[in-house]
């Protein structure tokens, strides 16, 4: 039993180390958002009188409007991705549509540097007079959210027994009705997780927003980057804005942890 | 209710023939069982009738409708799958009522009908449960309820009992037969279990390698198997099949086993004897045909495994005779009168009457 005790101690120590590593920057930023500009020069200052100046500045700025725009971009991207992605994932899972190449090839989009895609997007946005609106940002986000959502859902669709669908066909339903009434309800947890996963991907993306909508239609990460001004980085306000940006992602991740593992491991976790 | 006909039905994947030249008629209201080892094409035949597999060539009719190219939903068939395929997100009531959703029947009426069906199957208490909260036997009954609610022309069963434990399987078998008799709906049932096939069917079709090996009533198939394959597949314990030669009414093997079979002619044959028809009797060593190796007691009867000059044979005897027949004892063998089956040694086909 001595060995197992040592093991437990080791395990707990490791978990704490990991937790501290992850949480330290968040705590640091939370503290920074409550400090005066003078106190910010001392990162290790723990005990101080908090000030809400940075928060006031952030809340009166464009940050909230940017957060709303980010929300619109992320939600639109996710809705489109889930509708198209679930149908695509179903086709790939059931009919091997496109063979194994599609299945893994679509992840190749993730390997492609965004910089390669952003210029065509920008040119098209200009031609359509859509530059500096959120529309091209949505299209750009689709380019990486849709493949991930589709890939994520394949495993969930594969876990649905084929006989379930055949049963619905024999029971008098069309193929699409069988998909909608029988298959889709089985993968709802997966779709929920894929949606949240896709949301965080879109919500966190800075690069496309920075190039395609740098001005009045700036999304949240771009607006945060805007605190890096010609007068230097406004660390206090930026920290407050970052916290606003992080909260939805943390909440979302909490709800989907298990499904996330399932989606990434190809539906191997039983549900 | 309808008569189902397969006319020259073939199914091939590329050059692999799964079902070849299937000609089969299921009379209205009959209970037909497709029996065969796995991969013999029985499930494929069933799925072709359901419309879940396309047909390479041939024609399938249900009643006077040709359904060869119809979608499953337009064929008016109901199916019970081996894994029951209950919809996990729906309750028992909703599962049973589900086929009626496709018929535009008002929801309230559909649910009321589902309640009646569930009641008739003894599922009244479980209406609000989800499938995963049910035992295997209950799930099975829900699947049957869902199949009968629409009153289809044909019932299809794809090994529906194989996921149940042995005791429940026998009970459910009886129940299934009663339901079918009550509703009088034409039934096609697929199984690899010959006992299930014998007890359920009024017509039995034994398949092998995508072809029909024999078709008939269970009694016909059992008492006059068309070839050695059917002979070995139907009946438990398995029929003894011994290669040898026939001359002057005596069958003999190269190892020296001789049995009087009461058939004339001279030919190289395979002798088939059901274990019940092979009668061992305790004798002295000099007159012995075989030696008892193992005795398995079943209760009133026992399975006796014999070693006849190197050939292993099986006999079933009354338990009362076990006082004379003991493990290791020498026995003389006798084939019951008119119980010998003869098959041509080269083709395996049954030899009717005298051999040439």
Coordinates of C-alpha atoms in Angstrom, one line a residue:
Chain A
X1 CA 0.0 0.0 0.0
X2 CA 3.0 2.3 0.5
X3 CA 3.7 2.4 -3.2
X4 CA 0.1 3.3 -4.0
X5 CA 0.2 6.1 -1.4
X6 CA 3.3 7.6 -3.0
X7 CA 1.6 7.3 -6.4
X8 CA -1.4 9.2 -5.1
X9 CA 0.7 11.9 -3.7
X10 CA 2.6 12.1 -7.0
X11 CA -0.6 12.2 -9.0
X12 CA -2.1 15.0 -6.8
X13 CA 1.0 17.0 -7.0
X14 CA 1.0 16.7 -10.8
X15 CA -2.6 17.7 -11.0
X16 CA -2.0 20.8 -8.8
X17 CA 1.0 21.7 -10.9
X18 CA -1.1 21.5 -14.1
X19 CA -4.0 23.4 -12.5
X20 CA -1.6 26.2 -11.3
X21 CA 0.0 26.4 -14.7
X22 CA -3.4 26.8 -16.4
X23 CA -4.9 29.1 -13.8
X24 CA -1.9 31.4 -13.1
X25 CA -2.3 33.6 -16.2
X26 CA -6.0 33.9 -15.6
X27 CA -5.5 35.0 -12.0
X28 CA -2.8 37.4 -13.1
X29 CA -5.0 39.0 -15.7
X30 CA -7.9 39.2 -13.2
X31 CA -5.6 41.0 -10.7
X32 CA -4.2 43.2 -13.4
X33 CA -7.7 44.4 -14.4
X34 CA -8.2 45.7 -10.8
X35 CA -4.8 47.5 -10.5
X36 CA -3.9 51.1 -11.1
X37 CA -1.4 51.7 -13.9
X38 CA 1.3 52.2 -11.3
X39 CA 0.7 48.9 -9.6
X40 CA 0.7 47.1 -12.9
X41 CA 4.5 47.4 -13.0
X42 CA 4.7 44.9 -10.1
X43 CA 3.2 41.6 -11.4
X44 CA 3.7 39.9 -8.0
X45 CA 1.7 42.5 -6.1
X46 CA -1.1 40.4 -4.6
X47 CA -2.4 42.7 -1.8
X48 CA -3.6 46.1 -3.0
X49 CA -6.7 48.2 -3.0
X50 CA -8.6 47.3 -6.1
X51 CA -9.8 50.0 -8.5
X52 CA -12.5 49.6 -11.1
X53 CA -11.1 52.3 -13.4
X54 CA -10.0 49.8 -16.0
X55 CA -13.4 48.1 -16.0
X56 CA -15.1 51.5 -16.3
X57 CA -13.0 52.4 -19.2
X58 CA -13.6 49.1 -21.0
X59 CA -17.3 49.1 -20.4
X60 CA -17.7 52.6 -21.8
X61 CA -15.6 51.7 -24.9
X62 CA -16.5 49.7 -28.0
X63 CA -15.6 46.4 -26.3
X64 CA -19.2 45.4 -25.6
X65 CA -20.3 46.1 -29.1
X66 CA -17.4 44.1 -30.4
X67 CA -18.4 41.2 -28.1
X68 CA -21.9 41.3 -29.6
X69 CA -20.4 41.3 -33.1
X70 CA -18.2 38.4 -32.1
X71 CA -21.2 36.6 -30.8
X72 CA -23.1 37.1 -34.0
X73 CA -20.2 35.9 -36.1
X74 CA -19.7 32.8 -33.9
X75 CA -23.4 31.9 -33.7
X76 CA -23.9 32.3 -37.5
X77 CA -20.8 30.3 -38.2
X78 CA -21.9 27.5 -35.9
X79 CA -25.5 27.3 -37.1
X80 CA -24.3 27.0 -40.7
X81 CA -21.6 24.5 -39.7
X82 CA -23.9 22.3 -37.8
X83 CA -26.6 22.2 -40.4
X84 CA -24.2 21.4 -43.3
X85 CA -21.7 19.5 -41.1
X86 CA -24.2 17.1 -39.7
X87 CA -25.5 16.2 -43.2
X88 CA -21.9 15.9 -44.4
X89 CA -20.8 13.8 -41.5
X90 CA -23.8 11.5 -41.9
X91 CA -23.0 11.0 -45.6
X92 CA -19.3 10.3 -44.8
X93 CA -20.2 7.9 -41.9
X94 CA -22.9 6.0 -43.8
X95 CA -21.9 6.0 -47.4
X96 CA -18.1 6.6 -47.1
X97 CA -18.8 9.6 -49.3
X98 CA -15.5 10.6 -50.9
X99 CA -13.7 7.7 -49.4
X100 CA -11.1 7.9 -46.7
X101 CA -9.5 10.8 -48.5
X102 CA -12.3 13.2 -47.7
X103 CA -12.5 12.0 -44.1
X104 CA -8.9 12.9 -43.3
X105 CA -8.3 15.3 -46.2
X106 CA -10.8 17.8 -44.8
X107 CA -8.6 18.2 -41.7
X108 CA -5.8 19.3 -44.1
X109 CA -7.6 22.7 -44.1
X110 CA -6.4 23.0 -40.5
X111 CA -2.8 22.6 -41.6
X112 CA -3.1 25.3 -44.2
X113 CA -1.8 28.6 -42.7
X114 CA -4.7 31.1 -42.5
X115 CA -2.4 33.6 -44.2
X116 CA -2.9 31.7 -47.5
X117 CA -6.6 32.0 -47.4
X118 CA -7.0 35.5 -46.0
X119 CA -5.9 37.3 -49.2
X120 CA -8.5 35.7 -51.5
X121 CA -11.1 36.4 -48.8
X122 CA -10.0 40.1 -48.6
X123 CA -10.1 40.5 -52.4
X124 CA -13.5 39.0 -52.7
X125 CA -14.8 41.1 -49.8
X126 CA -13.6 44.2 -51.6
X127 CA -15.2 43.2 -54.8
X128 CA -18.5 42.6 -53.1
X129 CA -18.1 45.8 -51.1
X130 CA -18.2 43.8 -47.9
X131 CA -14.9 44.7 -46.5
X132 CA -14.9 45.8 -42.9
X133 CA -18.2 44.1 -42.2
X134 CA -18.7 40.9 -40.3
X135 CA -19.9 39.0 -43.4
X136 CA -16.4 38.0 -44.8
X137 CA -15.3 37.1 -41.2
X138 CA -18.2 34.6 -41.1
X139 CA -17.1 33.1 -44.4
X140 CA -13.5 32.9 -43.3
X141 CA -14.5 31.3 -40.0
X142 CA -16.6 28.7 -41.9
X143 CA -13.4 27.7 -43.7
X144 CA -12.0 26.1 -40.5
X145 CA -15.1 25.6 -38.3
X146 CA -17.1 23.6 -40.8
X147 CA -14.5 21.0 -41.4
X148 CA -13.8 20.6 -37.7
X149 CA -17.5 20.3 -36.9
X150 CA -18.0 17.8 -39.7
X151 CA -15.0 15.7 -38.7
X152 CA -16.1 15.9 -35.0
X153 CA -19.6 14.5 -35.9
X154 CA -18.6 11.6 -38.0
X155 CA -17.8 9.4 -35.0
X156 CA -21.2 10.2 -33.5
X157 CA -23.0 9.2 -36.6
X158 CA -21.0 6.0 -36.9
X159 CA -22.1 5.1 -33.4
X160 CA -25.8 5.0 -34.5
X161 CA -26.7 1.4 -35.5
X162 CA -27.6 1.1 -39.1
X163 CA -30.6 -1.1 -38.2
X164 CA -32.2 1.9 -36.5
X165 CA -32.4 3.7 -39.7
X166 CA -33.5 0.6 -41.7
X167 CA -36.2 0.1 -39.1
X168 CA -37.5 3.6 -39.8
X169 CA -37.4 2.9 -43.6
X170 CA -39.5 -0.2 -43.1
X171 CA -41.8 1.6 -40.7
X172 CA -42.9 3.8 -43.6
X173 CA -40.5 6.8 -43.6
X174 CA -38.5 8.4 -46.3
X175 CA -34.7 8.5 -46.0
X176 CA -34.7 12.1 -44.9
X177 CA -37.5 11.5 -42.4
X178 CA -35.5 8.6 -41.0
X179 CA -32.5 10.9 -40.7
X180 CA -34.4 13.7 -39.1
X181 CA -36.7 11.6 -36.8
X182 CA -34.4 8.7 -35.8
X183 CA -30.7 9.4 -36.5
X184 CA -30.5 13.0 -35.6
X185 CA -32.0 12.6 -32.1
X186 CA -29.3 10.0 -31.3
X187 CA -26.5 12.4 -32.2
X188 CA -27.9 15.5 -30.5
X189 CA -25.4 15.4 -27.6
X190 CA -22.6 15.3 -30.2
X191 CA -24.1 18.2 -32.2
X192 CA -24.4 20.2 -29.0
X193 CA -20.7 19.6 -28.2
X194 CA -19.7 20.3 -31.8
X195 CA -21.6 23.6 -31.7
X196 CA -19.9 24.7 -28.6
X197 CA -16.5 23.6 -29.9
X198 CA -17.1 25.5 -33.1
X199 CA -18.3 28.5 -31.2
X200 CA -15.1 28.7 -29.2
X201 CA -13.0 28.3 -32.3
X202 CA -14.8 31.2 -34.0
X203 CA -14.9 33.3 -30.8
X204 CA -11.2 33.0 -30.2
X205 CA -10.0 33.7 -33.8
X206 CA -8.1 37.0 -34.2
X207 CA -6.3 36.7 -37.5
X208 CA -9.2 36.8 -40.0
X209 CA -11.1 39.5 -38.1
X210 CA -8.0 41.6 -37.9
X211 CA -7.5 41.6 -41.7
X212 CA -11.1 41.4 -42.9
X213 CA -12.8 43.7 -40.5
X214 CA -10.2 45.9 -38.8
X215 CA -12.3 49.0 -38.4
X216 CA -15.8 49.8 -37.3
X217 CA -17.0 46.1 -37.5
X218 CA -14.1 44.9 -35.3
X219 CA -14.8 41.7 -33.4
X220 CA -13.7 41.1 -29.8
X221 CA -10.2 39.8 -30.3
X222 CA -9.5 42.7 -32.7
X223 CA -10.9 45.2 -30.2
X224 CA -8.7 43.7 -27.5
X225 CA -5.6 43.9 -29.7
X226 CA -6.6 47.6 -30.1
X227 CA -5.5 48.3 -26.5
X228 CA -2.0 48.0 -27.9
X229 CA -1.9 51.6 -28.9
X230 CA 0.8 54.0 -30.1
X231 CA 1.0 55.1 -26.4
X232 CA 1.9 51.6 -25.3
X233 CA -0.2 48.6 -24.1
X234 CA -3.0 49.6 -21.8
X235 CA -2.6 46.5 -19.7
X236 CA -5.4 47.2 -17.2
X237 CA -8.1 47.8 -19.8
X238 CA -6.8 45.0 -21.9
X239 CA -6.9 42.6 -19.0
X240 CA -10.6 43.5 -18.2
X241 CA -11.5 43.0 -21.9
X242 CA -9.7 39.6 -22.0
X243 CA -11.6 38.4 -19.0
X244 CA -14.9 39.3 -20.9
X245 CA -13.6 37.3 -23.8
X246 CA -12.5 34.3 -21.7
X247 CA -15.7 33.8 -19.7
X248 CA -18.0 32.3 -22.4
X249 CA -15.2 29.9 -23.5
X250 CA -14.6 28.7 -20.0
X251 CA -18.3 28.1 -19.4
X252 CA -18.7 26.4 -22.7
X253 CA -15.7 24.1 -22.2
X254 CA -17.0 23.1 -18.8
X255 CA -20.2 21.8 -20.3
X256 CA -18.7 19.8 -23.2
X257 CA -15.6 18.3 -21.7
X258 CA -16.8 14.7 -22.0
X259 CA -18.4 15.1 -25.4
X260 CA -15.3 16.8 -26.6
X261 CA -13.2 13.8 -25.8
X262 CA -15.8 11.6 -27.5
X263 CA -15.8 13.7 -30.6
X264 CA -12.0 13.8 -30.9
X265 CA -11.6 10.1 -30.2
X266 CA -14.2 9.3 -32.9
X267 CA -17.2 8.4 -30.7
X268 CA -15.3 5.8 -28.7
X269 CA -16.7 6.9 -25.4
X270 CA -20.1 5.2 -24.8
X271 CA -23.1 7.4 -24.3
Chain B
X1 CA -52.3 -10.4 -45.8
X2 CA -50.8 -11.6 -49.0
X3 CA -48.9 -14.3 -50.8
X4 CA -45.2 -13.5 -51.3
X5 CA -43.3 -14.8 -54.3
X6 CA -39.6 -14.7 -55.2
X7 CA -39.1 -15.4 -58.9
X8 CA -35.6 -16.2 -60.0
X9 CA -34.1 -13.7 -57.6
X10 CA -30.4 -13.2 -57.7
X11 CA -28.1 -11.0 -55.6
X12 CA -24.5 -10.4 -56.5
X13 CA -21.8 -8.0 -55.3
X14 CA -19.6 -7.9 -58.3
X15 CA -18.7 -11.5 -59.1
X16 CA -19.7 -12.8 -55.6
X17 CA -23.2 -14.4 -55.7
X18 CA -24.9 -14.1 -52.4
X19 CA -28.3 -15.4 -53.5
X20 CA -28.8 -17.4 -56.7
X21 CA -32.0 -18.3 -58.5
X22 CA -34.2 -18.1 -55.5
X23 CA -37.7 -19.3 -56.4
X24 CA -39.9 -19.2 -53.3
X25 CA -43.6 -18.9 -52.5
X26 CA -44.9 -17.9 -49.1
X27 CA -48.6 -18.8 -49.1
X28 CA -50.9 -16.3 -47.5
X29 CA -50.9 -16.6 -43.7
X30 CA -48.0 -19.1 -43.7
X31 CA -45.0 -19.0 -41.3
X32 CA -41.9 -19.7 -43.4
X33 CA -38.5 -20.1 -41.8
X34 CA -35.3 -19.5 -43.8
X35 CA -32.7 -21.7 -42.1
X36 CA -29.0 -22.0 -42.8
X37 CA -25.5 -21.3 -41.5
X38 CA -24.3 -17.7 -41.5
X39 CA -23.4 -16.4 -44.9
X40 CA -25.9 -18.7 -46.7
X41 CA -27.9 -15.7 -48.1
X42 CA -30.9 -16.1 -45.8
X43 CA -30.7 -12.6 -44.3
X44 CA -30.0 -11.1 -47.7
X45 CA -33.2 -12.7 -49.0
X46 CA -35.2 -11.3 -46.2
X47 CA -33.7 -7.8 -46.7
X48 CA -34.4 -8.0 -50.4
X49 CA -38.1 -8.6 -49.5
X50 CA -38.0 -5.7 -47.1
X51 CA -36.4 -3.5 -49.8
X52 CA -33.2 -2.8 -47.8
X53 CA -31.1 -4.6 -50.4
X54 CA -31.5 -4.2 -54.1
X55 CA -32.1 -7.2 -56.4
X56 CA -29.6 -8.0 -59.1
X57 CA -32.2 -9.8 -61.2
X58 CA -35.5 -11.4 -60.7
X59 CA -38.8 -10.3 -59.3
X60 CA -40.5 -10.2 -55.9
X61 CA -44.3 -9.8 -55.5
X62 CA -46.4 -9.3 -52.5
X63 CA -50.0 -10.2 -53.2
X64 CA -50.6 -8.9 -56.7
X65 CA -48.1 -6.0 -56.4
X66 CA -44.6 -6.2 -57.9
X67 CA -42.4 -4.7 -55.2
X68 CA -39.0 -5.3 -56.8
X69 CA -38.2 -1.7 -57.2
X70 CA -40.3 -0.1 -54.5
X71 CA -38.9 1.7 -51.5
X72 CA -39.2 -0.2 -48.1
X73 CA -41.9 2.3 -47.0
X74 CA -44.1 1.4 -50.0
X75 CA -44.0 -2.4 -49.5
X76 CA -46.3 -2.7 -46.5
X77 CA -44.0 -5.0 -44.6
X78 CA -42.9 -4.8 -40.9
X79 CA -39.6 -6.1 -39.6
X80 CA -38.1 -7.1 -36.3
X81 CA -34.3 -6.9 -36.3
X82 CA -32.0 -9.1 -34.3
X83 CA -31.0 -6.1 -32.0
X84 CA -34.7 -5.0 -31.9
X85 CA -33.7 -1.5 -33.3
X86 CA -35.9 0.3 -30.8
X87 CA -35.6 4.1 -31.0
X88 CA -33.6 4.9 -27.9
X89 CA -35.0 8.5 -27.6
X90 CA -38.6 7.4 -27.6
X91 CA -40.7 5.8 -24.9
X92 CA -42.3 2.3 -25.3
X93 CA -45.6 4.0 -26.2
X94 CA -43.9 6.3 -28.8
X95 CA -41.9 3.4 -30.2
X96 CA -44.9 1.3 -30.8
X97 CA -46.9 4.2 -32.3
X98 CA -44.0 5.3 -34.5
X99 CA -45.0 3.5 -37.7
X100 CA -48.4 5.3 -37.5
X101 CA -46.7 8.7 -37.6
X102 CA -45.8 7.9 -41.2
X103 CA -49.5 7.2 -42.0
X104 CA -50.8 10.7 -41.0
X105 CA -53.0 9.1 -38.4
X106 CA -54.0 11.6 -35.7
X107 CA -51.5 11.5 -32.9
X108 CA -54.0 10.9 -30.1
X109 CA -55.5 8.0 -32.1
X110 CA -52.1 6.5 -32.8
X111 CA -51.1 6.7 -29.1
X112 CA -54.4 5.1 -28.1
X113 CA -53.8 2.3 -30.6
X114 CA -50.3 1.9 -29.2
X115 CA -51.7 1.5 -25.7
X116 CA -54.0 -1.3 -26.9
X117 CA -51.2 -3.1 -28.7
X118 CA -48.9 -2.7 -25.7
X119 CA -51.7 -4.0 -23.4
X120 CA -52.1 -7.1 -25.6
X121 CA -48.4 -7.8 -25.3
X122 CA -48.3 -7.4 -21.5
X123 CA -46.4 -4.1 -21.8
X124 CA -49.1 -2.0 -20.1
X125 CA -47.0 -1.1 -17.1
X126 CA -44.0 0.0 -19.2
X127 CA -45.5 2.5 -21.6
X128 CA -43.6 5.5 -20.2
X129 CA -40.2 3.8 -20.1
X130 CA -37.3 4.2 -22.5
X131 CA -35.9 1.1 -24.2
X132 CA -32.7 1.0 -22.2
X133 CA -34.8 0.6 -19.0
X134 CA -36.3 -2.6 -20.4
X135 CA -35.1 -6.2 -20.2
X136 CA -34.2 -8.1 -23.4
X137 CA -37.5 -9.9 -23.4
X138 CA -39.5 -6.7 -23.0
X139 CA -37.5 -4.9 -25.7
X140 CA -38.3 -7.8 -27.9
X141 CA -42.0 -7.5 -27.3
X142 CA -41.9 -3.7 -27.9
X143 CA -40.3 -4.5 -31.3
X144 CA -43.1 -7.0 -32.0
X145 CA -45.7 -4.4 -31.0
X146 CA -44.2 -1.9 -33.3
X147 CA -44.3 -4.5 -36.1
X148 CA -48.0 -5.5 -35.6
X149 CA -49.5 -2.0 -35.0
X150 CA -49.6 -1.2 -38.7
X151 CA -51.2 -4.6 -39.6
X152 CA -48.8 -5.1 -42.5
X153 CA -49.1 -7.6 -45.4
X154 CA -45.9 -9.4 -44.3
X155 CA -43.9 -9.8 -41.1
X156 CA -40.2 -10.2 -41.4
X157 CA -38.0 -11.5 -38.6
X158 CA -34.3 -11.4 -38.7
X159 CA -33.0 -13.8 -36.0
X160 CA -35.2 -12.0 -33.5
X161 CA -34.6 -14.4 -30.6
X162 CA -30.9 -14.9 -30.7
X163 CA -30.2 -12.1 -28.2
X164 CA -32.4 -13.7 -25.6
X165 CA -31.3 -16.2 -23.0
X166 CA -32.3 -19.8 -23.6
X167 CA -35.4 -20.0 -21.3
X168 CA -36.8 -16.7 -22.6
X169 CA -36.2 -17.7 -26.2
X170 CA -38.5 -20.7 -25.8
X171 CA -41.2 -18.7 -24.1
X172 CA -41.0 -15.9 -26.7
X173 CA -41.1 -18.4 -29.5
X174 CA -44.4 -19.7 -28.3
X175 CA -45.7 -16.2 -27.9
X176 CA -44.6 -15.3 -31.4
X177 CA -46.3 -18.3 -32.8
X178 CA -49.6 -17.4 -31.0
X179 CA -49.5 -13.8 -32.3
X180 CA -48.9 -14.9 -35.8
X181 CA -51.7 -17.5 -35.7
X182 CA -54.1 -14.8 -34.2
X183 CA -53.3 -12.2 -36.8
X184 CA -52.9 -14.6 -39.7
X185 CA -50.2 -12.5 -41.3
X186 CA -47.7 -14.0 -43.7
X187 CA -44.4 -14.4 -42.0
X188 CA -40.8 -14.8 -43.1
X189 CA -38.4 -15.7 -40.4
X190 CA -34.7 -16.1 -40.6
X191 CA -32.6 -18.1 -38.2
X192 CA -29.6 -20.3 -38.0
X193 CA -31.1 -22.3 -35.1
X194 CA -32.6 -25.5 -36.5
X195 CA -34.7 -26.1 -33.4
X196 CA -36.3 -22.7 -33.8
X197 CA -37.0 -23.4 -37.4
X198 CA -38.6 -26.8 -36.6
X199 CA -40.9 -25.5 -33.9
X200 CA -42.0 -22.3 -35.6
X201 CA -42.4 -23.0 -39.2
X202 CA -45.2 -24.5 -41.2
X203 CA -42.8 -24.3 -44.1
X204 CA -39.1 -24.5 -43.8
X205 CA -36.5 -23.5 -46.4
X206 CA -32.9 -24.7 -45.8
X207 CA -30.4 -22.5 -47.6
X208 CA -26.7 -23.1 -48.4
X209 CA -24.3 -21.0 -50.4
X210 CA -27.1 -18.7 -51.6
X211 CA -29.2 -21.5 -53.0
X212 CA -32.2 -23.3 -51.7
X213 CA -31.0 -26.7 -50.5
X214 CA -34.5 -28.0 -49.5
X215 CA -38.0 -26.7 -49.0
X216 CA -40.9 -28.4 -47.2
X217 CA -42.7 -28.9 -44.0
X218 CA -40.4 -29.3 -41.0
X219 CA -41.4 -33.0 -40.9
X220 CA -40.6 -33.5 -44.6
X221 CA -37.2 -31.9 -44.2
X222 CA -36.5 -33.8 -41.0
X223 CA -37.6 -37.2 -42.2
X224 CA -36.4 -36.9 -45.8
X225 CA -33.4 -34.6 -46.0
X226 CA -32.5 -33.9 -49.6
X227 CA -28.8 -34.1 -49.2
X228 CA -26.1 -34.6 -46.6
X229 CA -25.9 -30.9 -45.8
X230 CA -29.6 -30.7 -44.8
X231 CA -29.3 -34.0 -43.0
X232 CA -26.4 -32.7 -40.9
X233 CA -27.9 -29.3 -40.4
X234 CA -31.4 -30.2 -39.3
X235 CA -32.0 -32.3 -36.2
X236 CA -30.2 -32.4 -32.8
X237 CA -28.1 -34.2 -32.0
X238 CA -26.7 -34.2 -35.5
X239 CA -27.4 -37.1 -37.8
X240 CA -24.6 -39.7 -38.1
X241 CA -23.1 -39.6 -41.6
X242 CA -20.8 -42.5 -42.5
X243 CA -19.0 -43.0 -45.8
X244 CA -18.9 -46.5 -47.1
X245 CA -20.4 -49.0 -49.5
X246 CA -23.7 -50.8 -49.8
X247 CA -24.1 -54.3 -51.0
X248 CA -26.9 -56.9 -50.4
X249 CA -28.6 -54.8 -47.8
X250 CA -25.5 -54.3 -45.7
X251 CA -23.6 -51.1 -45.3
X252 CA -19.9 -51.5 -44.6
X253 CA -17.0 -49.1 -44.1
X254 CA -13.4 -49.6 -45.0
X255 CA -12.6 -49.8 -41.3
X256 CA -14.9 -52.9 -41.0
X257 CA -18.1 -51.5 -39.5
X258 CA -21.1 -53.4 -40.9
X259 CA -24.7 -52.4 -40.4
X260 CA -27.8 -54.0 -41.8
X261 CA -29.8 -51.1 -43.4
X262 CA -32.6 -53.0 -45.2
X263 CA -31.9 -51.4 -48.6
X264 CA -31.0 -53.2 -51.8
X265 CA -28.5 -52.3 -54.5
X266 CA -24.8 -51.8 -54.7
X267 CA -23.2 -48.4 -54.6
X268 CA -20.7 -46.1 -52.8
X269 CA -22.9 -44.3 -50.4
X270 CA -23.0 -42.1 -47.3
X271 CA -25.2 -43.6 -44.7
X272 CA -27.2 -41.3 -42.6
X273 CA -28.7 -42.5 -39.3
X274 CA -30.4 -40.2 -36.8
X275 CA -29.0 -40.7 -33.2
X276 CA -32.5 -41.9 -32.2
X277 CA -32.4 -44.6 -34.8
X278 CA -29.0 -46.0 -33.9
X279 CA -29.7 -48.6 -31.2
X280 CA -26.7 -49.9 -29.2
X281 CA -27.0 -53.1 -27.2
X282 CA -24.5 -54.4 -24.7
X283 CA -22.7 -57.5 -26.0
X284 CA -19.5 -59.6 -25.5
X285 CA -16.3 -58.2 -26.8
X286 CA -16.2 -60.6 -29.8
X287 CA -19.5 -59.4 -31.3
X288 CA -19.1 -55.7 -30.5
X289 CA -19.4 -53.1 -33.3
X290 CA -18.4 -50.2 -31.1
X291 CA -17.3 -49.1 -27.7
X292 CA -19.1 -46.5 -25.6
X293 CA -16.9 -43.4 -25.1
X294 CA -19.0 -40.8 -23.3
X295 CA -22.6 -40.7 -21.9
X296 CA -24.3 -37.4 -21.4
X297 CA -27.5 -37.7 -19.4
X298 CA -30.3 -35.3 -20.5
X299 CA -32.9 -36.6 -18.0
X300 CA -35.2 -39.1 -19.5
X301 CA -32.7 -39.8 -22.3
X302 CA -29.0 -39.8 -22.7
X303 CA -26.6 -39.0 -25.6
X304 CA -24.2 -41.8 -26.1
X305 CA -21.0 -41.2 -28.0
X306 CA -19.6 -44.3 -29.6
X307 CA -16.4 -45.3 -31.2
X308 CA -17.1 -47.7 -34.1
X309 CA -13.7 -48.8 -35.4
X310 CA -12.4 -45.3 -35.5
X311 CA -15.7 -43.7 -36.6
X312 CA -17.4 -41.5 -34.0
X313 CA -21.1 -42.1 -33.8
X314 CA -23.9 -40.6 -31.7
X315 CA -26.8 -42.4 -30.3
X316 CA -29.7 -41.3 -28.1
X317 CA -31.0 -43.9 -25.7
X318 CA -33.6 -44.1 -22.9
X319 CA -32.1 -43.4 -19.6
X320 CA -33.5 -46.6 -18.3
X321 CA -31.1 -48.6 -20.6
X322 CA -28.1 -47.0 -19.0
X323 CA -27.8 -49.9 -16.6
X324 CA -26.5 -52.1 -19.5
X325 CA -24.7 -49.3 -21.5
X326 CA -21.8 -47.9 -19.6
X327 CA -18.8 -45.8 -20.5
X328 CA -16.2 -48.2 -22.0
X329 CA -18.7 -51.0 -22.6
X330 CA -18.7 -52.9 -25.9
X331 CA -21.9 -52.6 -27.8
X332 CA -23.5 -54.1 -30.9
X333 CA -25.2 -51.5 -33.2
X334 CA -28.5 -51.8 -35.0
X335 CA -30.2 -49.3 -37.3
X336 CA -34.0 -49.0 -36.7
X337 CA -36.1 -50.5 -39.5
X338 CA -36.6 -48.2 -42.4
X339 CA -34.7 -45.4 -40.7
X340 CA -31.5 -45.5 -42.8
X341 CA -31.0 -42.5 -45.1
X342 CA -28.7 -43.1 -48.1
X343 CA -26.9 -40.4 -50.0
X344 CA -24.9 -40.8 -53.1
X345 CA -21.2 -40.7 -52.1
X346 CA -20.2 -38.4 -55.0
X347 CA -23.0 -35.8 -55.0
X348 CA -24.4 -36.1 -51.4
X349 CA -27.9 -36.2 -52.9
X350 CA -30.5 -38.4 -51.3
X351 CA -31.0 -41.8 -52.9
X352 CA -34.7 -42.7 -53.1
X353 CA -35.6 -46.4 -53.5
X354 CA -33.1 -49.0 -54.6
X355 CA -29.6 -47.9 -55.6
X356 CA -28.3 -48.7 -59.1

